[in-house]
Short mmCIF file of C-alpha atoms in Angstrom, two decimals:
data_model
loop_
_atom_site.label_atom_id
_atom_site.label_comp_id
_atom_site.label_asym_id
_atom_site.label_seq_id
_atom_site.Cartn_x
_atom_site.Cartn_y
_atom_site.Cartn_z
CA MET A 1 -0.30 -0.19 0.04
CA TYR A 2 1.14 3.26 -1.23
CA ILE A 3 1.60 6.24 1.96
CA ASN A 4 2.34 9.64 0.58
CA PRO A 5 4.74 10.79 3.19
CA ALA A 6 4.22 14.29 2.85
CA ARG A 7 0.66 13.47 3.95
CA ASP A 8 1.48 11.16 6.42
CA SER A 9 3.69 14.02 8.09
CA MET A 10 1.01 16.47 8.28
CA PRO A 11 0.06 17.78 11.39
CA SER A 12 -2.97 16.55 12.63
CA LEU A 13 -5.92 19.31 14.14
CA THR A 14 -4.68 18.52 17.96
CA GLU A 15 -1.50 19.64 16.86
CA ILE A 16 -2.06 22.40 15.54
CA ILE A 17 -4.28 23.92 18.25
CA ALA A 18 -1.80 22.76 20.63
CA ALA A 19 0.97 24.87 18.84
CA ILE A 20 -1.54 27.96 18.96
CA GLY A 21 -1.97 27.62 22.20
CA ARG A 22 1.48 27.45 23.09
CA TYR A 23 1.94 31.07 20.75
CA LEU A 24 -0.76 32.26 23.12
CA VAL A 25 0.37 31.21 27.10
CA TYR A 26 2.53 33.54 28.21
CA ASP A 27 6.54 32.65 28.07
CA PRO A 28 8.55 34.44 30.75
CA ASP A 29 11.49 33.84 28.41
CA ALA A 30 10.28 35.78 25.69
CA PRO A 31 7.99 38.54 26.62
CA LEU A 32 6.69 40.02 23.89
CA LEU A 33 8.02 43.24 22.80
CA PHE A 34 7.05 45.45 19.36
CA SER A 35 10.00 45.12 17.50
CA SER A 36 9.47 41.06 17.65
CA GLY A 37 7.69 39.23 14.98
CA THR A 38 5.16 37.72 17.50
CA PHE A 39 3.96 41.36 17.78
CA TRP A 40 3.60 41.66 14.13
CA ALA A 41 1.32 38.54 13.62
CA LEU A 42 -0.71 39.35 16.58
CA PHE A 43 -1.10 43.32 15.32
CA ILE A 44 -1.94 42.78 11.60
CA VAL A 45 -4.70 39.89 12.88
CA PHE A 46 -5.36 43.23 14.95
CA MET A 47 -6.56 46.13 12.39
CA PRO A 48 -8.79 44.24 10.19
CA LEU A 49 -11.03 43.42 13.09
CA TYR A 50 -10.71 46.89 14.65
CA GLY A 51 -11.31 48.36 11.60
CA LEU A 52 -14.55 46.56 11.34
CA LEU A 53 -15.62 47.36 14.85
CA ARG A 54 -14.22 51.47 14.91
CA ASN A 55 -17.93 53.13 14.45
CA ARG A 56 -19.45 50.99 17.25
CA VAL A 57 -17.29 52.56 20.16
CA LEU A 58 -18.78 50.14 22.61
CA GLN A 59 -17.54 47.38 20.81
CA MET A 60 -14.13 48.53 19.97
CA SER A 61 -13.20 49.80 22.88
CA ALA A 62 -14.06 45.85 24.24
CA PHE A 63 -12.04 44.66 21.46
CA VAL A 64 -9.12 47.59 22.18
CA VAL A 65 -9.13 46.32 26.16
CA ALA A 66 -9.22 42.79 25.50
CA PHE A 67 -6.49 42.97 23.03
CA SER A 68 -4.20 45.42 24.88
CA LEU A 69 -4.98 42.68 28.68
CA PHE A 70 -4.05 39.71 26.71
CA PHE A 71 -1.14 42.22 25.28
CA TYR A 72 0.05 42.73 28.92
CA TYR A 73 -0.49 38.96 29.47
CA LYS A 74 2.02 37.79 26.94
CA CYS A 75 4.25 40.71 28.76
CA SER A 76 3.79 39.89 32.55
CA GLY A 77 1.75 36.95 32.99
CA TRP A 78 -1.29 36.88 35.17
CA PHE A 79 0.41 40.45 36.60
CA ALA A 80 -2.66 41.99 34.53
CA LEU A 81 -5.02 41.21 36.84
CA LEU A 82 -3.59 43.76 38.65
CA LEU A 83 -3.85 45.96 36.08
CA VAL A 84 -7.61 45.39 36.04
CA SER A 85 -8.15 45.55 39.73
CA THR A 86 -5.94 48.74 39.68
CA SER A 87 -8.51 50.22 37.12
CA LEU A 88 -11.71 48.96 38.76
CA VAL A 89 -10.52 50.63 42.42
CA ASP A 90 -9.47 54.21 40.27
CA TRP A 91 -12.83 54.16 38.60
CA LEU A 92 -15.26 53.41 41.06
CA LEU A 93 -13.73 55.76 43.31
CA SER A 94 -13.38 58.61 40.85
CA GLN A 95 -17.27 58.02 40.58
CA ALA A 96 -17.80 57.81 44.51
CA MET A 97 -16.25 61.74 43.94
CA ALA A 98 -18.27 62.58 41.12
CA THR A 99 -21.45 62.35 43.36
CA GLU A 100 -23.78 64.66 43.70
CA GLY A 101 -23.04 66.26 47.72
CA ALA A 102 -19.96 64.53 48.25
CA THR A 103 -17.86 66.43 50.50
CA ARG A 104 -14.58 68.32 49.23
CA SER A 105 -13.29 65.70 53.03
CA PHE A 106 -14.79 62.80 51.26
CA ARG A 107 -13.03 63.36 47.95
CA ARG A 108 -10.00 63.72 49.86
CA GLY A 109 -10.54 60.21 51.18
CA CYS A 110 -11.18 59.12 47.85
CA VAL A 111 -7.54 60.00 46.44
CA VAL A 112 -6.42 59.05 49.60
CA LEU A 113 -7.84 55.62 49.05
CA SER A 114 -6.67 55.37 45.33
CA LEU A 115 -2.94 56.53 46.30
CA LEU A 116 -2.48 53.81 49.11
CA SER A 117 -3.65 51.43 46.66
CA SER A 118 -1.65 52.31 43.79
CA LEU A 119 1.47 53.06 45.30
CA SER A 120 1.27 50.29 48.01
CA VAL A 121 1.06 47.91 45.04
CA LEU A 122 4.55 49.42 43.56
CA ALA A 123 6.36 49.87 47.04
CA TYR A 124 5.50 46.02 47.33
CA PHE A 125 6.31 44.77 43.96
CA LYS A 126 9.67 47.34 43.12
CA TYR A 127 10.90 48.62 46.70
CA ALA A 128 10.21 45.67 49.38
CA ASN A 129 13.49 44.29 48.99
CA PHE A 130 15.66 47.21 48.69
CA PHE A 131 13.88 48.95 52.01
CA LEU A 132 14.17 45.58 53.54
CA TRP A 133 18.23 45.38 53.13
CA ASN A 134 18.59 48.81 54.15
CA PHE A 135 16.77 48.00 57.13
CA HIS A 136 18.58 44.89 58.01
CA ALA A 137 22.29 46.42 56.36
CA MET A 138 21.32 48.86 59.55
CA LEU A 139 20.88 46.33 61.98
CA GLY A 140 23.65 43.89 60.69
CA GLY A 141 21.52 41.76 60.34
CA ASN A 142 21.96 38.94 57.07
CA PHE A 143 18.98 39.95 54.64
CA GLN A 144 17.39 36.76 52.16
CA PRO A 145 15.90 39.04 49.56
CA LEU A 146 11.42 38.23 49.06
CA ASP A 147 11.09 36.26 45.27
CA LEU A 148 9.59 39.04 44.12
CA VAL A 149 8.90 39.33 39.93
CA LEU A 150 8.33 43.68 39.02
CA PRO A 151 5.36 43.53 36.21
CA VAL A 152 6.30 44.99 33.42
CA GLY A 153 5.62 48.89 32.74
CA ILE A 154 3.77 48.87 37.08
CA SER A 155 5.56 52.43 36.98
CA PHE A 156 4.23 53.86 34.25
CA TYR A 157 0.68 52.35 34.32
CA THR A 158 0.57 53.81 38.71
CA PHE A 159 1.88 57.34 37.33
CA GLN A 160 -1.07 57.42 34.89
CA SER A 161 -3.49 56.10 38.11
CA VAL A 162 -2.28 59.13 39.94
CA SER A 163 -2.39 61.43 37.60
CA TYR A 164 -6.11 60.81 36.80
CA ILE A 165 -7.03 60.53 40.47
CA ILE A 166 -5.73 63.81 41.01
CA ASP A 167 -7.03 65.28 38.04
CA VAL A 168 -10.57 64.25 38.57
CA TYR A 169 -10.62 65.73 42.31
CA LYS A 170 -9.03 69.25 40.99
CA ASN A 171 -11.47 68.92 38.73
CA LYS A 172 -9.26 69.25 35.96
CA VAL A 173 -11.11 65.89 33.82
CA GLN A 174 -14.46 64.45 34.00
CA PRO A 175 -14.67 60.84 35.34
CA ALA A 176 -14.81 58.14 32.86
CA ARG A 177 -18.07 57.07 32.30
CA THR A 178 -17.65 53.56 32.08
CA TRP A 179 -14.74 51.45 33.71
CA LEU A 180 -14.62 50.29 30.09
CA GLU A 181 -13.86 53.23 29.21
CA TYR A 182 -11.16 54.00 31.81
CA ALA A 183 -9.97 50.67 31.30
CA PHE A 184 -9.12 51.59 27.71
CA PHE A 185 -7.48 54.82 28.78
CA LEU A 186 -5.08 52.64 31.50
CA SER A 187 -4.06 49.58 29.63
CA PHE A 188 -3.68 51.18 26.01
CA PHE A 189 -1.31 48.52 24.59
CA PRO A 190 0.72 50.80 22.33
CA ALA A 191 1.59 53.13 25.56
CA LEU A 192 1.17 50.57 28.22
CA VAL A 193 4.66 48.65 29.04
CA ALA A 194 6.95 51.80 28.62
CA GLY A 195 4.74 55.26 28.20
CA PRO A 196 4.61 57.77 26.96
CA ILE A 197 3.00 58.91 30.14
CA VAL A 198 -0.67 59.04 29.28
CA ARG A 199 -2.75 61.92 30.71
CA ALA A 200 -6.49 61.81 31.32
CA ASP A 201 -7.76 64.74 29.98
CA TYR A 202 -5.51 64.52 26.49
CA PHE A 203 -6.76 60.93 26.02
CA LEU A 204 -10.13 60.39 27.55
CA PRO A 205 -11.97 63.06 24.75
CA GLN A 206 -9.83 61.53 21.93
CA ILE A 207 -11.86 57.88 22.90
CA ARG A 208 -14.83 59.88 22.98
CA GLN A 209 -14.64 61.28 19.63
CA ASN A 210 -13.59 58.26 17.93
CA ARG A 211 -11.31 60.35 15.40
CA HIS A 212 -10.83 57.13 12.32
CA ALA A 213 -7.20 57.88 11.57
CA SER A 214 -6.72 60.06 7.79
CA ARG A 215 -4.14 58.71 5.48
CA ASN A 216 -1.70 60.55 6.16
CA GLU A 217 -1.64 59.34 9.58
CA VAL A 218 -2.14 56.15 8.66
CA TYR A 219 1.36 56.60 6.65
CA THR A 220 2.92 58.88 9.19
CA GLY A 221 2.42 56.16 11.91
CA LEU A 222 4.02 53.79 9.62
CA TRP A 223 6.97 55.73 8.80
CA LEU A 224 7.75 56.54 12.84
CA ILE A 225 7.04 52.56 13.53
CA ILE A 226 10.04 52.29 10.76
CA LEU A 227 12.14 55.00 12.51
CA GLY A 228 11.57 52.77 15.95
CA VAL A 229 12.05 49.30 15.23
CA PHE A 230 15.35 50.59 12.81
CA LYS A 231 16.87 53.11 16.15
CA LYS A 232 15.90 49.85 18.86
CA ALA A 233 16.34 46.60 16.54
CA VAL A 234 19.22 47.87 14.65
CA ILE A 235 21.34 50.63 16.32
CA ALA A 236 20.74 49.78 19.90
CA ASP A 237 20.50 46.47 20.13
CA TYR A 238 24.07 46.13 18.06
CA ILE A 239 26.41 48.79 19.65
CA ALA A 240 24.60 47.49 22.93
CA MET A 241 26.86 44.21 22.25
CA TYR A 242 29.73 46.12 22.45
CA ASN A 243 28.66 48.12 25.75
CA GLU A 244 28.04 45.32 27.57
CA LEU A 245 31.30 44.11 27.25
CA ILE A 246 32.81 47.08 28.89
CA PHE A 247 30.07 47.51 31.82
CA ASP A 248 30.66 43.64 32.44
CA ALA A 249 33.98 44.16 33.43
CA PRO A 250 34.86 46.95 34.84
CA GLY A 251 38.51 47.87 34.76
CA ALA A 252 39.43 45.41 32.05
CA TYR A 253 39.74 47.26 28.92
CA THR A 254 41.79 50.42 27.99
CA GLY A 255 40.80 53.88 28.80
CA PHE A 256 39.77 54.21 24.79
CA GLU A 257 37.65 51.55 24.81
CA ALA A 258 35.97 52.26 28.16
CA LEU A 259 35.32 55.43 26.92
CA MET A 260 33.93 54.40 23.60
CA GLY A 261 31.57 52.37 26.17
CA ILE A 262 30.58 55.08 28.01
CA VAL A 263 29.59 57.15 24.43
CA GLY A 264 27.80 53.94 23.61
CA TYR A 265 25.40 53.35 26.29
CA ALA A 266 24.46 57.11 25.35
CA MET A 267 23.36 56.45 22.32
CA GLN A 268 21.87 53.06 23.28
CA ILE A 269 19.50 54.07 25.83
CA TYR A 270 18.21 57.18 23.96
CA CYS A 271 17.75 54.81 20.38
CA ASP A 272 16.44 52.10 22.47
CA PHE A 273 14.19 54.50 24.59
CA SER A 274 12.93 56.97 21.85
CA GLY A 275 12.87 53.86 19.40
CA TYR A 276 9.99 52.46 21.73
CA SER A 277 8.48 55.85 22.05
CA ASP A 278 8.13 56.41 18.04
CA MET A 279 6.62 52.80 17.67
CA ALA A 280 4.21 53.74 20.43
CA ILE A 281 3.32 56.65 18.98
CA GLY A 282 2.86 55.54 15.47
CA LEU A 283 0.80 52.45 16.00
CA ALA A 284 -1.53 55.06 18.49
CA LEU A 285 -1.73 57.46 15.62
CA ILE A 286 -2.27 53.91 13.02
CA MET A 287 -5.10 53.38 14.88
CA GLY A 288 -6.77 57.21 14.91
CA PHE A 289 -5.27 58.14 18.32
CA ARG A 290 -2.01 60.46 19.20
CA LEU A 291 0.00 60.82 21.89
CA ALA A 292 2.60 63.35 22.84
CA LEU A 293 5.50 63.67 21.73
CA ASN A 294 8.45 61.51 24.37
CA PHE A 295 11.92 62.89 23.44
CA ASP A 296 12.98 65.97 21.25
CA PHE A 297 16.80 65.37 20.29
CA PRO A 298 17.66 65.56 24.01
CA TYR A 299 21.52 65.69 22.91
CA LYS A 300 20.84 68.82 21.20
CA ALA A 301 20.30 70.76 25.16
CA ARG A 302 22.82 73.05 25.59
CA ASN A 303 22.19 72.84 29.75
CA ILE A 304 20.50 70.50 31.74
CA SER A 305 16.89 71.94 32.62
CA ASP A 306 16.80 71.91 28.29
CA PHE A 307 18.12 68.48 28.42
CA TRP A 308 15.25 67.50 30.40
CA HIS A 309 12.68 69.63 28.47
CA ARG A 310 13.84 67.16 25.94
CA TRP A 311 14.34 63.92 27.50
CA HIS A 312 11.35 61.69 28.44
CA ILE A 313 9.06 64.53 28.23
CA SER A 314 5.91 62.68 29.46
CA LEU A 315 7.79 61.85 32.58
CA SER A 316 9.54 64.95 33.03
CA THR A 317 6.21 67.21 32.66
CA TRP A 318 4.87 64.50 35.13
CA LEU A 319 7.00 64.93 37.91
CA ARG A 320 7.14 68.89 37.10
CA ASP A 321 3.23 68.79 37.70
CA TYR A 322 2.65 66.32 40.26
CA VAL A 323 5.76 66.36 42.51
CA TYR A 324 7.55 69.35 41.81
CA ILE A 325 4.74 72.00 42.06
CA PRO A 326 2.91 70.47 44.43
CA LEU A 327 5.84 70.99 47.14
CA GLY A 328 5.64 74.34 46.19
CA GLY A 329 7.88 74.60 42.90
CA ASN A 330 9.54 78.56 42.86
CA ARG A 331 6.75 80.11 44.95
CA LYS A 332 8.39 79.87 48.25
CA GLY A 333 11.82 81.34 47.93
CA LYS A 334 15.32 80.46 46.06
CA VAL A 335 16.33 77.72 48.84
CA ARG A 336 12.96 76.32 48.97
CA THR A 337 13.14 75.83 44.95
CA TYR A 338 16.53 74.34 45.19
CA VAL A 339 15.16 71.87 47.60
CA ASN A 340 11.97 71.12 45.78
CA LEU A 341 13.98 70.28 42.52
CA MET A 342 15.95 67.99 44.64
CA ALA A 343 13.41 66.29 45.86
CA THR A 344 11.92 65.79 42.67
CA MET A 345 14.82 64.64 40.94
CA LEU A 346 15.27 61.88 44.27
CA ILE A 347 12.25 60.61 43.07
CA GLY A 348 12.91 60.38 39.53
CA GLY A 349 15.70 58.87 40.37
CA LEU A 350 14.13 56.11 42.30
CA TRP A 351 11.46 55.60 40.01
CA HIS A 352 13.94 54.18 37.90
CA GLY A 353 15.02 51.89 39.98
CA ALA A 354 15.04 50.27 43.60
CA ALA A 355 19.22 50.99 44.15
CA TRP A 356 21.22 53.79 45.61
CA LYS A 357 22.67 54.08 42.20
CA PHE A 358 19.31 55.55 40.48
CA VAL A 359 19.19 57.73 43.71
CA LEU A 360 22.65 59.50 43.16
CA TRP A 361 21.90 59.53 39.81
CA GLY A 362 18.48 61.72 40.46
CA GLY A 363 19.88 63.45 43.34
CA VAL A 364 22.90 64.38 41.05
CA HIS A 365 20.62 65.68 37.93
CA GLY A 366 18.57 67.40 41.00
CA ALA A 367 21.87 69.45 42.11
CA GLY A 368 22.50 70.16 38.43
CA LEU A 369 18.94 71.63 37.85
CA ALA A 370 19.52 73.72 40.97
CA ALA A 371 22.93 74.57 40.04
CA HIS A 372 21.89 75.99 36.55
CA LYS A 373 18.81 77.63 38.06
CA ALA A 374 20.82 79.49 40.80
CA ALA A 375 23.54 80.50 37.79
CA ALA A 376 20.59 82.15 35.77
CA PRO A 377 21.53 85.74 36.45
CA VAL A 378 24.98 84.88 35.61
CA LEU A 379 24.48 83.18 32.43
CA SER A 380 22.08 85.61 30.98
CA LYS A 381 25.50 88.06 31.18
CA ILE A 382 27.09 85.40 29.21
CA PRO A 383 27.41 87.11 25.03
CA ASP A 384 25.26 84.69 22.83
CA ASN A 385 27.44 83.41 20.45
CA ARG A 386 27.93 79.99 18.93
CA LEU A 387 31.24 79.60 21.27
CA MET A 388 28.96 79.70 24.39
CA HIS A 389 26.43 77.72 22.69
CA PHE A 390 29.05 74.91 21.67
CA THR A 391 30.70 75.72 25.89
CA GLY A 392 26.89 75.04 27.00
CA TRP A 393 26.45 72.03 25.21
CA LEU A 394 29.51 70.02 25.46
CA SER A 395 29.70 70.54 29.63
CA THR A 396 26.11 69.40 29.17
CA MET A 397 26.94 66.20 27.13
CA VAL A 398 29.91 65.26 29.46
CA PHE A 399 27.25 65.91 32.69
CA VAL A 400 24.33 63.73 31.41
CA VAL A 401 27.05 60.90 29.62
CA VAL A 402 29.39 60.23 32.84
CA LEU A 403 25.99 60.44 34.77
CA TRP A 404 24.86 57.31 32.22
CA VAL A 405 27.43 55.18 33.50
CA PHE A 406 25.95 55.48 36.99
CA PHE A 407 22.43 54.42 35.70
CA ARG A 408 23.97 51.34 33.62
CA ALA A 409 26.62 50.21 36.18
CA ASP A 410 25.70 47.67 38.37
CA SER A 411 26.89 49.57 41.43
CA ALA A 412 29.02 53.00 42.29
CA SER A 413 32.11 51.54 42.44
CA ASP A 414 31.65 49.90 39.11
CA ALA A 415 30.68 52.95 37.85
CA LEU A 416 33.79 54.82 38.99
CA GLU A 417 36.25 51.96 37.64
CA ILE A 418 34.58 52.46 34.49
CA ILE A 419 34.99 56.02 34.61
CA GLY A 420 39.04 56.16 35.55
CA SER A 421 39.34 53.76 32.95
CA ALA A 422 37.86 56.09 30.49
CA SER A 423 40.16 59.33 31.78
CA HIS A 424 43.53 57.85 30.60
CA GLY A 425 45.53 55.70 28.71
CA PHE A 426 44.31 56.83 25.58
CA SER A 427 46.72 56.65 22.41
CA VAL A 428 46.66 56.99 18.13
CA GLU A 429 46.91 53.32 17.76
CA GLN A 430 43.83 52.32 19.99
CA LEU A 431 41.80 54.34 17.91
CA SER A 432 42.83 52.55 14.31
CA ALA A 433 42.73 49.21 16.33
CA PHE A 434 39.56 49.61 17.31
CA ALA A 435 38.36 51.20 13.82
CA ALA A 436 39.26 48.08 12.54
CA SER A 437 37.76 45.97 14.52
CA ARG A 438 34.09 47.58 15.06
CA MET A 439 34.07 49.82 11.99
CA LEU A 440 30.32 49.21 11.90
CA TRP A 441 29.38 49.75 15.26
CA LEU A 442 30.99 53.28 14.89
CA ILE A 443 29.24 53.90 11.58
CA LEU A 444 26.15 53.32 13.77
CA MET A 445 27.31 55.70 16.12
CA GLY A 446 28.07 57.70 13.93
CA VAL A 447 24.51 58.20 12.35
CA THR A 448 22.64 58.10 15.75
CA ILE A 449 24.89 61.38 16.74
CA VAL A 450 24.83 63.22 13.12
CA SER A 451 21.24 62.67 13.79
CA HIS A 452 21.38 65.72 16.52
CA PHE A 453 22.97 68.04 14.55
CA LEU A 454 20.06 67.71 11.64
CA PRO A 455 17.38 70.46 11.75
CA SER A 456 15.20 70.24 14.27
CA ASP A 457 12.04 70.10 11.69
CA ILE A 458 13.64 67.18 10.43
CA ARG A 459 10.93 64.31 11.92
CA GLU A 460 8.14 66.36 10.67
CA ARG A 461 10.23 66.83 7.01
CA SER A 462 11.38 63.34 6.90
CA ALA A 463 7.54 62.06 7.64
CA LEU A 464 6.27 64.48 4.86
CA TRP A 465 8.62 62.81 2.45
CA PHE A 466 7.60 58.85 3.51
CA VAL A 467 3.91 60.13 3.00
CA GLY A 468 4.13 61.28 -0.40
CA LEU A 469 6.08 58.77 -1.33
CA PRO A 470 4.56 56.16 -4.05
CA TRP A 471 3.19 52.70 -1.92
CA PRO A 472 5.97 51.06 -4.08
CA ALA A 473 8.75 52.86 -2.37
CA LYS A 474 7.30 52.24 0.74
CA LEU A 475 7.12 48.87 0.89
CA ILE A 476 10.67 48.94 -0.62
CA ILE A 477 11.71 50.55 2.78
CA PHE A 478 9.63 48.80 4.63
CA MET A 479 10.77 45.69 3.37
CA LEU A 480 14.66 47.01 3.72
CA THR A 481 13.93 47.86 7.63
CA VAL A 482 12.94 44.12 8.50
CA GLN A 483 15.49 42.86 6.43
CA CYS A 484 18.12 45.51 8.58
CA VAL A 485 16.16 43.71 11.56
CA LEU A 486 17.36 40.39 10.31
CA GLU A 487 20.95 40.92 9.49
CA PHE A 488 21.84 42.98 13.00
CA ARG A 489 19.37 40.81 15.75
CA SER A 490 21.53 38.78 17.86
CA SER A 491 20.31 35.14 18.75
CA GLU A 492 17.05 36.67 20.58
CA VAL A 493 15.28 40.30 20.47
CA ALA A 494 16.90 42.21 23.32
CA PRO A 495 14.12 43.63 26.24
CA PHE A 496 13.69 47.44 25.86
CA ILE A 497 15.90 48.60 28.79
CA TYR A 498 12.81 50.70 30.38
CA PHE A 499 10.58 47.51 30.79
CA GLN A 500 12.67 46.99 34.57
CA PHE A 501 11.07 49.69 35.03
#
C-alpha cells in the first residue's frame, strides 16, 4: 500500500491547536515586544477586526481593552489581573468623588484610598527588597531577598493612575463614564509597558470623539514605526553588544575602549527608549489616537534644564505637575526652589529603580538643575554666540553621559572604575585598532550622533517625504528595514531597557 509521506507528516488538528495554544500562553523567557515578529503577527490580525468595529464605540473599546490585556499578559503573565484590579479601584473611587453632594473631605479620602492602593502595590513589588535590605544593613542582620517579580510597566501605568485620580479631584477632568472607558485609557497597549505616560485629560476625549485616522496619519504612523524599529532593533541592539562587554568587566579594557563604551551606552539608551516611543506613537496614530512627543533630540540640549525639556518628556512633565509644583515649585523662595528640585529628581531617580545608584543619579541631576537655576542671573550676562553655545552643549553632554554610567553600571563602585579607566591611557594606535575591528559599530554611532545635528524639523519633513512616496517605494523601505533587523539581530530579541522600570 502506497503512503504519501507528505500527507503522513502533516500535523493533526490537535497538534495545530496545541501549537496555537503554546503561542498564546505567556512565556517569561520571551515577553511580547514591539520589535518581535510575534507582536506584528498579532497586530496584523488585530487591525482588520479593529477597523470593522471602529464605528461602534462600545464594541471597539471592548476589543481594544481585551487585546491590551492579552498583550500585557504576554508581557507579564497573570500580573494582568493586577492591572484590572487597579483600574476597577480607580474608576469606582472616581465615580464616588463625582456623586452629587460628595463633600471635600470625602473626595479627599477617595484620593488617599486610590493613592494608597496604587502606590502600595508599586512599593511592594518594586521597593520591598530595597527597603528591607537597607533596614537589615542598619541592624547588621543577614537579609534574604523576597522572591518578587516586578510586573512589566507597573511604574508607567501607576503614574497614569495617580494623575487621573488627582485630576478628577481637582476637577481638571471628568471621570471616565464607564469602567471600560477608563480601562481603555489605562491599558492602551501602545503606551502600556514603557510609555509615553498618558494624561486622562488628553486621552479620554479622544476615545469619546472616536476619530478615524486619515490616510496621511496612517502613513506617518508607519514611518514612525519604521524609525522606531530601526533605532531599537538595529542601532540600539547592535551597539549594546559592545557596551555590555565594557560594563560587565569594569577595569578590564583600555581607556579608549572604556570611553567608547560610555558614549555607546548614551546612544544605546536614547535609541532604545526613543525607538520604543516612536513605535508607540506610530501604532496609536494608525489606530486614530495621538500620543504626545516623548523625545525631542535631547542630546542637542545646551544646559541641563533644556535636557529635561527634551528627554522622556512625559515623565519630566509628570514630575513637574504632580511633585515639583505641589511641593511649592518656585513660589516659596530660592532655597525652597532648590530643595524642591532636589526632592523631585530624587523621586525621579528612585522611580527608575530600587537601588542607591538611581538615587545618586537622580540626586546629581537635581543638583545640576538647582545649580543651573541659581546661575541663571550670571548666565544671562554671557554673550549669546556660537562659542558659548558649544561650551554649554559640551558641558551638558559630559554631565549627562558621565551620569549614564551610574545609571547602567551594576554599582557605584563599578561606575567609578569605568570612568577612571576612560580618563587615561589613550593613544592613536588604540583608535586605529578599534576602528579596524569595530567599523560598523562606529558607523551606527555616527548615524545617531549626526542625526542630532540635523535641523529640528527633520522629523516632520522626513514624515512628509515618506507620506508622499508611491506605495511600492514605501513597501521597499519597509522590507529593507525588516532585512536590516534580520541581519543585525542577535540570537534573541533584546528587551527594551525601560521594561524594568
